[in-house]
Amino acid sequence: MTTSDPRLLVSTEWLAAHLGAPDMRVLDASWHMPATGRDAYAEFRERHIPGARFFDIDEISDDQSDLPHMAPPVEKFISRMRALGIGDGHRIVIYDSAGLFSAARVWWLFRLFGKTDVAVLDGGLPKWIADGHPVEDGAPILRDRHFTARRHASLVRDVTQVAASAKLGDAQIVDARSPARFRGEEPEPRPGLRSGHIPGAKNVHYSTLLNEDGTMKEPEELRRIFTEAGVDLTKPVITSCGSGITAAVLSLALEQIGHRRHSLYDGSWTEWGSYPDLAVEQG
């Protein structure tokens, strides 16, 4: 293990040793920014960890929302997990094709719906391949399983709650976007959004929490990065980013260092930056 808590992050060696266990389920949660033009599912069909199922972040979402990939209603999440053959009592390991990027979002979704026996593959598919482990193509044959879930509202925040926290200071808002986007020095990738950040927010670019091979840094280093960014780790934290994907990398890192009082702003900057009556800071 390269990390302190195997319930959160598992190594490629650990997964290879447990891959054939009947209670193990592996999910490919790869997702790409729309501008990349990449098709995550097509790439999954070409190459994935043996037995993995594809978790479609954009489809398994709230289709009543105009915002991208918002957390789905609990009934939809249950339906999709059953169809993927994910059942009660399964251990779940999630990975993505970037290393550690969108997998954390799906880890957070499972946590949101009350599932704690869920881990992220440290370093994802790139490290799995680099370490000499096999891949396969095609798609698995799936069989429905019984899956129950209950939404834990404490793990998610909406725009009204975030606005109140920004005003009252009862929780720290930590933004995972790049420093240039956070400061408002470069335009947002989504059209129509203002540039800048939520007033009072701190900036911890998600990539600073990762090693060059896509694995997460050691807990002591994670703690130092948050602290040097001005985050008081004795207080609650609300994580944010562009659209709720990389905010979950911060959430995973906070969990890894034992900080349990964190929630995720699901609408993130896509929502905040589109409201002209919400204050924006730059610089």
mmCIF file of C-alpha atoms in Angstrom:
data_model
loop_
_atom_site.group_PDB
_atom_site.id
_atom_site.type_symbol
_atom_site.label_atom_id
_atom_site.label_comp_id
_atom_site.label_asym_id
_atom_site.label_seq_id
_atom_site.Cartn_x
_atom_site.Cartn_y
_atom_site.Cartn_z
ATOM 1 C CA MET A 1 0.000 0.000 0.000
ATOM 2 C CA THR A 2 1.186 3.478 -0.750
ATOM 3 C CA THR A 3 -1.389 5.094 1.510
ATOM 4 C CA SER A 4 -2.600 4.843 5.082
ATOM 5 C CA ASP A 5 -6.201 3.740 4.568
ATOM 6 C CA PRO A 6 -6.840 0.841 2.150
ATOM 7 C CA ARG A 7 -10.592 1.420 2.475
ATOM 8 C CA LEU A 8 -10.159 4.591 0.418
ATOM 9 C CA LEU A 9 -7.312 3.864 -1.975
ATOM 10 C CA VAL A 10 -6.091 0.472 -3.160
ATOM 11 C CA SER A 11 -2.926 -0.298 -5.075
ATOM 12 C CA THR A 12 -2.793 -2.077 -8.404
ATOM 13 C CA GLU A 13 -1.153 -5.030 -6.626
ATOM 14 C CA TRP A 14 -4.024 -5.236 -4.151
ATOM 15 C CA LEU A 15 -6.640 -5.163 -6.888
ATOM 16 C CA ALA A 16 -4.806 -7.764 -8.960
ATOM 17 C CA ALA A 17 -4.778 -10.067 -5.933
ATOM 18 C CA HIS A 18 -8.499 -9.586 -5.240
ATOM 19 C CA LEU A 19 -9.849 -9.199 -8.777
ATOM 20 C CA GLY A 20 -11.320 -12.693 -8.941
ATOM 21 C CA ALA A 21 -13.168 -12.509 -5.626
ATOM 22 C CA PRO A 22 -16.918 -13.124 -6.070
ATOM 23 C CA ASP A 23 -17.829 -10.071 -4.010
ATOM 24 C CA MET A 24 -15.546 -7.708 -5.971
ATOM 25 C CA ARG A 25 -16.931 -5.240 -8.507
ATOM 26 C CA VAL A 26 -14.712 -2.919 -10.549
ATOM 27 C CA LEU A 27 -16.079 0.211 -12.208
ATOM 28 C CA ASP A 28 -14.481 2.278 -14.963
ATOM 29 C CA ALA A 29 -15.571 5.856 -14.189
ATOM 30 C CA SER A 30 -13.585 7.580 -16.925
ATOM 31 C CA TRP A 31 -14.918 10.973 -17.995
ATOM 32 C CA HIS A 32 -13.454 13.680 -20.204
ATOM 33 C CA MET A 33 -14.115 17.382 -20.600
ATOM 34 C CA PRO A 34 -16.460 17.888 -23.593
ATOM 35 C CA ALA A 35 -13.851 19.944 -25.471
ATOM 36 C CA THR A 36 -11.492 16.958 -25.661
ATOM 37 C CA GLY A 37 -13.808 15.126 -28.037
ATOM 38 C CA ARG A 38 -12.957 11.821 -26.363
ATOM 39 C CA ASP A 39 -15.543 9.068 -25.936
ATOM 40 C CA ALA A 40 -14.977 7.427 -22.561
ATOM 41 C CA TYR A 41 -17.290 4.488 -23.262
ATOM 42 C CA ALA A 42 -15.711 3.755 -26.652
ATOM 43 C CA GLU A 43 -12.300 3.746 -24.966
ATOM 44 C CA PHE A 44 -13.675 1.427 -22.272
ATOM 45 C CA ARG A 45 -14.880 -1.017 -24.940
ATOM 46 C CA GLU A 46 -11.377 -1.064 -26.405
ATOM 47 C CA ARG A 47 -9.450 -1.491 -23.157
ATOM 48 C CA HIS A 48 -10.405 -1.946 -19.507
ATOM 49 C CA ILE A 49 -9.496 -3.891 -16.390
ATOM 50 C CA PRO A 50 -10.852 -7.465 -16.702
ATOM 51 C CA GLY A 51 -14.456 -7.689 -15.541
ATOM 52 C CA ALA A 52 -14.903 -3.936 -15.153
ATOM 53 C CA ARG A 53 -18.260 -2.284 -15.792
ATOM 54 C CA PHE A 54 -18.645 1.239 -17.168
ATOM 55 C CA PHE A 55 -20.125 3.946 -14.938
ATOM 56 C CA ASP A 56 -21.503 6.705 -17.175
ATOM 57 C CA ILE A 57 -21.171 9.886 -15.090
ATOM 58 C CA ASP A 58 -23.217 11.985 -17.513
ATOM 59 C CA GLU A 59 -26.065 9.457 -17.810
ATOM 60 C CA ILE A 60 -26.258 8.430 -14.141
ATOM 61 C CA SER A 61 -27.227 11.957 -13.151
ATOM 62 C CA ASP A 62 -30.206 14.201 -12.506
ATOM 63 C CA ASP A 63 -31.834 14.608 -15.916
ATOM 64 C CA GLN A 64 -34.186 17.260 -14.504
ATOM 65 C CA SER A 65 -31.266 19.628 -13.949
ATOM 66 C CA ASP A 66 -29.801 21.968 -16.554
ATOM 67 C CA LEU A 67 -26.401 21.568 -14.877
ATOM 68 C CA PRO A 68 -24.011 18.824 -16.010
ATOM 69 C CA HIS A 69 -23.905 15.439 -14.226
ATOM 70 C CA MET A 70 -25.616 16.541 -11.017
ATOM 71 C CA ALA A 71 -26.136 13.748 -8.476
ATOM 72 C CA PRO A 72 -29.155 11.647 -9.510
ATOM 73 C CA PRO A 73 -32.231 10.947 -7.393
ATOM 74 C CA VAL A 74 -31.707 7.908 -5.175
ATOM 75 C CA GLU A 75 -34.219 5.871 -7.188
ATOM 76 C CA LYS A 76 -32.266 6.369 -10.405
ATOM 77 C CA PHE A 77 -28.972 5.515 -8.729
ATOM 78 C CA ILE A 78 -30.452 2.283 -7.364
ATOM 79 C CA SER A 79 -31.871 1.366 -10.777
ATOM 80 C CA ARG A 80 -28.589 1.960 -12.593
ATOM 81 C CA MET A 81 -26.500 0.077 -10.021
ATOM 82 C CA ARG A 82 -28.817 -2.931 -10.165
ATOM 83 C CA ALA A 83 -28.522 -2.955 -13.946
ATOM 84 C CA LEU A 84 -24.724 -2.850 -13.638
ATOM 85 C CA GLY A 85 -24.814 -5.909 -11.411
ATOM 86 C CA ILE A 86 -23.787 -3.955 -8.324
ATOM 87 C CA GLY A 87 -25.431 -5.432 -5.249
ATOM 88 C CA ASP A 88 -25.515 -5.124 -1.503
ATOM 89 C CA GLY A 89 -22.433 -6.689 0.051
ATOM 90 C CA HIS A 90 -20.177 -6.049 -2.908
ATOM 91 C CA ARG A 91 -16.794 -4.413 -2.486
ATOM 92 C CA ILE A 92 -16.385 -1.756 -5.149
ATOM 93 C CA VAL A 93 -13.171 -0.411 -6.664
ATOM 94 C CA ILE A 94 -13.397 2.556 -9.026
ATOM 95 C CA TYR A 95 -10.790 3.717 -11.509
ATOM 96 C CA ASP A 96 -10.435 6.077 -14.463
ATOM 97 C CA SER A 97 -8.206 6.358 -17.512
ATOM 98 C CA ALA A 98 -6.432 9.511 -16.315
ATOM 99 C CA GLY A 99 -4.912 8.156 -13.101
ATOM 100 C CA LEU A 100 -6.996 9.834 -10.434
ATOM 101 C CA PHE A 101 -9.515 12.269 -11.856
ATOM 102 C CA SER A 102 -13.171 11.331 -12.326
ATOM 103 C CA ALA A 103 -13.020 8.126 -10.255
ATOM 104 C CA ALA A 104 -13.191 10.222 -7.088
ATOM 105 C CA ARG A 105 -16.528 11.670 -8.253
ATOM 106 C CA VAL A 106 -18.072 8.197 -8.392
ATOM 107 C CA TRP A 107 -16.505 7.291 -5.035
ATOM 108 C CA TRP A 108 -18.268 10.383 -3.638
ATOM 109 C CA LEU A 109 -21.557 9.392 -5.269
ATOM 110 C CA PHE A 110 -21.467 5.986 -3.586
ATOM 111 C CA ARG A 111 -20.728 7.708 -0.281
ATOM 112 C CA LEU A 112 -23.614 10.107 -0.902
ATOM 113 C CA PHE A 113 -25.897 7.100 -1.225
ATOM 114 C CA GLY A 114 -24.630 5.410 1.906
ATOM 115 C CA LYS A 115 -22.091 2.925 0.527
ATOM 116 C CA THR A 116 -18.789 2.885 2.403
ATOM 117 C CA ASP A 117 -17.112 -0.306 1.119
ATOM 118 C CA VAL A 118 -15.873 1.633 -1.884
ATOM 119 C CA ALA A 119 -12.286 2.437 -2.845
ATOM 120 C CA VAL A 120 -10.448 4.201 -5.659
ATOM 121 C CA LEU A 121 -7.654 2.498 -7.593
ATOM 122 C CA ASP A 122 -4.573 4.588 -6.857
ATOM 123 C CA GLY A 123 -3.077 5.640 -10.194
ATOM 124 C CA GLY A 124 -5.992 4.236 -12.179
ATOM 125 C CA LEU A 125 -5.726 2.478 -15.526
ATOM 126 C CA PRO A 126 -2.363 4.045 -16.488
ATOM 127 C CA LYS A 127 -0.651 2.585 -13.412
ATOM 128 C CA TRP A 128 -2.486 -0.722 -13.798
ATOM 129 C CA ILE A 129 -1.033 -1.053 -17.303
ATOM 130 C CA ALA A 130 2.404 0.299 -16.319
ATOM 131 C CA ASP A 131 2.600 -2.295 -13.544
ATOM 132 C CA GLY A 132 2.080 -5.080 -16.075
ATOM 133 C CA HIS A 133 -1.488 -6.094 -15.266
ATOM 134 C CA PRO A 134 -3.818 -7.347 -18.025
ATOM 135 C CA VAL A 135 -6.637 -5.557 -19.822
ATOM 136 C CA GLU A 136 -9.486 -6.812 -21.978
ATOM 137 C CA ASP A 137 -11.883 -5.419 -24.566
ATOM 138 C CA GLY A 138 -15.591 -5.776 -25.152
ATOM 139 C CA ALA A 139 -18.266 -5.394 -22.495
ATOM 140 C CA PRO A 140 -19.145 -7.723 -19.613
ATOM 141 C CA ILE A 141 -22.361 -9.723 -19.373
ATOM 142 C CA LEU A 142 -24.360 -8.165 -16.554
ATOM 143 C CA ARG A 143 -26.970 -9.654 -14.250
ATOM 144 C CA ASP A 144 -29.284 -7.574 -12.089
ATOM 145 C CA ARG A 145 -28.514 -7.570 -8.384
ATOM 146 C CA HIS A 146 -30.421 -6.240 -5.387
ATOM 147 C CA PHE A 147 -29.077 -2.836 -4.387
ATOM 148 C CA THR A 148 -30.307 -0.527 -1.647
ATOM 149 C CA ALA A 149 -29.278 3.062 -0.997
ATOM 150 C CA ARG A 150 -30.126 6.012 1.200
ATOM 151 C CA ARG A 151 -29.086 9.577 0.459
ATOM 152 C CA HIS A 152 -26.877 11.320 3.025
ATOM 153 C CA ALA A 153 -27.649 15.002 2.526
ATOM 154 C CA SER A 154 -24.754 16.123 4.728
ATOM 155 C CA LEU A 155 -22.282 15.228 1.964
ATOM 156 C CA VAL A 156 -23.683 17.626 -0.651
ATOM 157 C CA ARG A 157 -24.350 21.376 -0.756
ATOM 158 C CA ASP A 158 -26.538 23.469 -3.042
ATOM 159 C CA VAL A 159 -26.019 27.057 -4.137
ATOM 160 C CA THR A 160 -28.094 28.533 -1.302
ATOM 161 C CA GLN A 161 -26.104 26.657 1.328
ATOM 162 C CA VAL A 162 -22.789 27.625 -0.256
ATOM 163 C CA ALA A 163 -23.819 31.270 -0.469
ATOM 164 C CA ALA A 164 -24.725 31.192 3.227
ATOM 165 C CA SER A 165 -21.371 29.621 4.135
ATOM 166 C CA ALA A 166 -19.496 32.179 2.021
ATOM 167 C CA LYS A 167 -21.279 34.930 3.959
ATOM 168 C CA LEU A 168 -21.165 33.434 7.458
ATOM 169 C CA GLY A 169 -17.800 31.670 7.252
ATOM 170 C CA ASP A 170 -19.166 28.569 8.997
ATOM 171 C CA ALA A 171 -17.414 26.349 6.440
ATOM 172 C CA GLN A 172 -14.412 26.877 4.195
ATOM 173 C CA ILE A 173 -14.904 26.668 0.451
ATOM 174 C CA VAL A 174 -11.969 25.014 -1.307
ATOM 175 C CA ASP A 175 -11.810 25.211 -5.110
ATOM 176 C CA ALA A 176 -10.039 22.487 -7.112
ATOM 177 C CA ARG A 177 -9.705 24.438 -10.377
ATOM 178 C CA SER A 178 -6.394 25.662 -11.761
ATOM 179 C CA PRO A 179 -4.945 28.812 -10.179
ATOM 180 C CA ALA A 180 -5.464 30.803 -13.400
ATOM 181 C CA ARG A 181 -9.168 29.896 -13.557
ATOM 182 C CA PHE A 182 -9.550 30.503 -9.824
ATOM 183 C CA ARG A 183 -8.022 33.980 -10.107
ATOM 184 C CA GLY A 184 -10.101 34.780 -13.191
ATOM 185 C CA GLU A 185 -7.052 35.131 -15.430
ATOM 186 C CA GLU A 186 -8.243 32.687 -18.073
ATOM 187 C CA PRO A 187 -11.735 32.052 -19.440
ATOM 188 C CA GLU A 188 -13.878 29.171 -18.292
ATOM 189 C CA PRO A 189 -14.127 26.176 -20.652
ATOM 190 C CA ARG A 190 -17.919 26.409 -20.562
ATOM 191 C CA PRO A 191 -19.374 29.403 -22.444
ATOM 192 C CA GLY A 192 -21.339 32.082 -20.651
ATOM 193 C CA LEU A 193 -19.650 31.768 -17.263
ATOM 194 C CA ARG A 194 -17.999 34.628 -15.446
ATOM 195 C CA SER A 195 -14.379 34.219 -14.376
ATOM 196 C CA GLY A 196 -13.143 34.157 -10.797
ATOM 197 C CA HIS A 197 -14.129 32.345 -7.618
ATOM 198 C CA ILE A 198 -16.603 32.282 -4.765
ATOM 199 C CA PRO A 199 -15.760 35.055 -2.259
ATOM 200 C CA GLY A 200 -13.459 33.824 0.485
ATOM 201 C CA ALA A 201 -12.691 30.508 -1.220
ATOM 202 C CA LYS A 202 -9.268 28.883 -1.022
ATOM 203 C CA ASN A 203 -7.563 27.293 -4.010
ATOM 204 C CA VAL A 204 -6.086 23.781 -3.981
ATOM 205 C CA HIS A 205 -5.658 22.594 -7.560
ATOM 206 C CA TYR A 206 -6.508 18.893 -7.516
ATOM 207 C CA SER A 207 -3.327 18.001 -9.442
ATOM 208 C CA THR A 208 -1.129 19.247 -6.589
ATOM 209 C CA LEU A 209 -2.459 16.366 -4.478
ATOM 210 C CA LEU A 210 -1.162 13.770 -6.933
ATOM 211 C CA ASN A 211 2.203 12.257 -7.740
ATOM 212 C CA GLU A 212 3.518 12.121 -11.298
ATOM 213 C CA ASP A 213 2.152 8.580 -11.736
ATOM 214 C CA GLY A 214 -1.376 9.683 -10.824
ATOM 215 C CA THR A 215 -1.334 8.224 -7.330
ATOM 216 C CA MET A 216 -2.335 10.334 -4.357
ATOM 217 C CA LYS A 217 0.398 11.834 -2.207
ATOM 218 C CA GLU A 218 1.052 10.667 1.348
ATOM 219 C CA PRO A 219 -1.284 11.990 4.071
ATOM 220 C CA GLU A 220 1.399 14.205 5.633
ATOM 221 C CA GLU A 221 2.001 15.900 2.285
ATOM 222 C CA LEU A 222 -1.737 16.282 1.637
ATOM 223 C CA ARG A 223 -2.157 17.929 5.010
ATOM 224 C CA ARG A 224 0.696 20.323 4.257
ATOM 225 C CA ILE A 225 -0.763 21.318 0.870
ATOM 226 C CA PHE A 226 -4.150 22.154 2.356
ATOM 227 C CA THR A 227 -2.613 24.063 5.243
ATOM 228 C CA GLU A 228 -0.289 26.099 3.016
ATOM 229 C CA ALA A 229 -3.310 27.058 0.896
ATOM 230 C CA GLY A 230 -4.856 28.610 3.992
ATOM 231 C CA VAL A 231 -7.309 25.812 4.773
ATOM 232 C CA ASP A 232 -8.010 25.358 8.489
ATOM 233 C CA LEU A 233 -8.373 21.604 8.844
ATOM 234 C CA THR A 234 -10.180 21.976 12.160
ATOM 235 C CA LYS A 235 -13.194 23.475 10.357
ATOM 236 C CA PRO A 236 -15.774 22.027 7.932
ATOM 237 C CA VAL A 237 -14.864 22.166 4.236
ATOM 238 C CA ILE A 238 -17.034 22.524 1.129
ATOM 239 C CA THR A 239 -15.203 21.339 -1.989
ATOM 240 C CA SER A 240 -15.906 22.918 -5.371
ATOM 241 C CA CYS A 241 -14.512 22.952 -8.915
ATOM 242 C CA GLY A 242 -15.855 23.510 -12.416
ATOM 243 C CA SER A 243 -18.734 21.031 -12.466
ATOM 244 C CA GLY A 244 -18.348 18.784 -9.431
ATOM 245 C CA ILE A 245 -15.813 16.279 -10.818
ATOM 246 C CA THR A 246 -12.394 17.272 -9.448
ATOM 247 C CA ALA A 247 -13.934 18.680 -6.262
ATOM 248 C CA ALA A 248 -14.292 15.020 -5.322
ATOM 249 C CA VAL A 249 -10.506 14.562 -5.568
ATOM 250 C CA LEU A 250 -10.263 17.120 -2.753
ATOM 251 C CA SER A 251 -12.987 15.272 -0.847
ATOM 252 C CA LEU A 252 -11.083 12.000 -1.214
ATOM 253 C CA ALA A 253 -7.869 13.642 -0.021
ATOM 254 C CA LEU A 254 -9.625 15.159 2.991
ATOM 255 C CA GLU A 255 -11.057 11.753 3.863
ATOM 256 C CA GLN A 256 -7.598 10.265 3.482
ATOM 257 C CA ILE A 257 -6.154 12.606 6.126
ATOM 258 C CA GLY A 258 -9.010 11.947 8.522
ATOM 259 C CA HIS A 259 -10.995 15.133 7.881
ATOM 260 C CA ARG A 260 -14.579 13.856 8.002
ATOM 261 C CA ARG A 261 -16.507 17.146 7.956
ATOM 262 C CA HIS A 262 -16.528 17.776 4.229
ATOM 263 C CA SER A 263 -19.271 18.189 1.655
ATOM 264 C CA LEU A 264 -19.269 18.838 -2.090
ATOM 265 C CA TYR A 265 -20.877 21.748 -3.928
ATOM 266 C CA ASP A 266 -22.512 19.788 -6.716
ATOM 267 C CA GLY A 267 -23.303 22.724 -9.024
ATOM 268 C CA SER A 268 -19.819 24.177 -8.496
ATOM 269 C CA TRP A 269 -18.621 27.013 -10.742
ATOM 270 C CA THR A 270 -20.913 26.025 -13.619
ATOM 271 C CA GLU A 271 -23.785 27.063 -11.389
ATOM 272 C CA TRP A 272 -22.221 29.899 -9.360
ATOM 273 C CA GLY A 273 -20.588 31.561 -12.354
ATOM 274 C CA SER A 274 -23.866 31.645 -14.283
ATOM 275 C CA TYR A 275 -25.796 33.652 -11.662
ATOM 276 C CA PRO A 276 -25.161 37.386 -12.170
ATOM 277 C CA ASP A 277 -26.498 38.228 -8.682
ATOM 278 C CA LEU A 278 -23.890 36.087 -6.908
ATOM 279 C CA ALA A 279 -20.667 37.843 -5.949
ATOM 280 C CA VAL A 280 -17.423 36.849 -7.645
ATOM 281 C CA GLU A 281 -13.864 37.520 -6.529
ATOM 282 C CA GLN A 282 -10.826 37.694 -8.782
ATOM 283 C CA GLY A 283 -7.145 37.684 -8.101
#
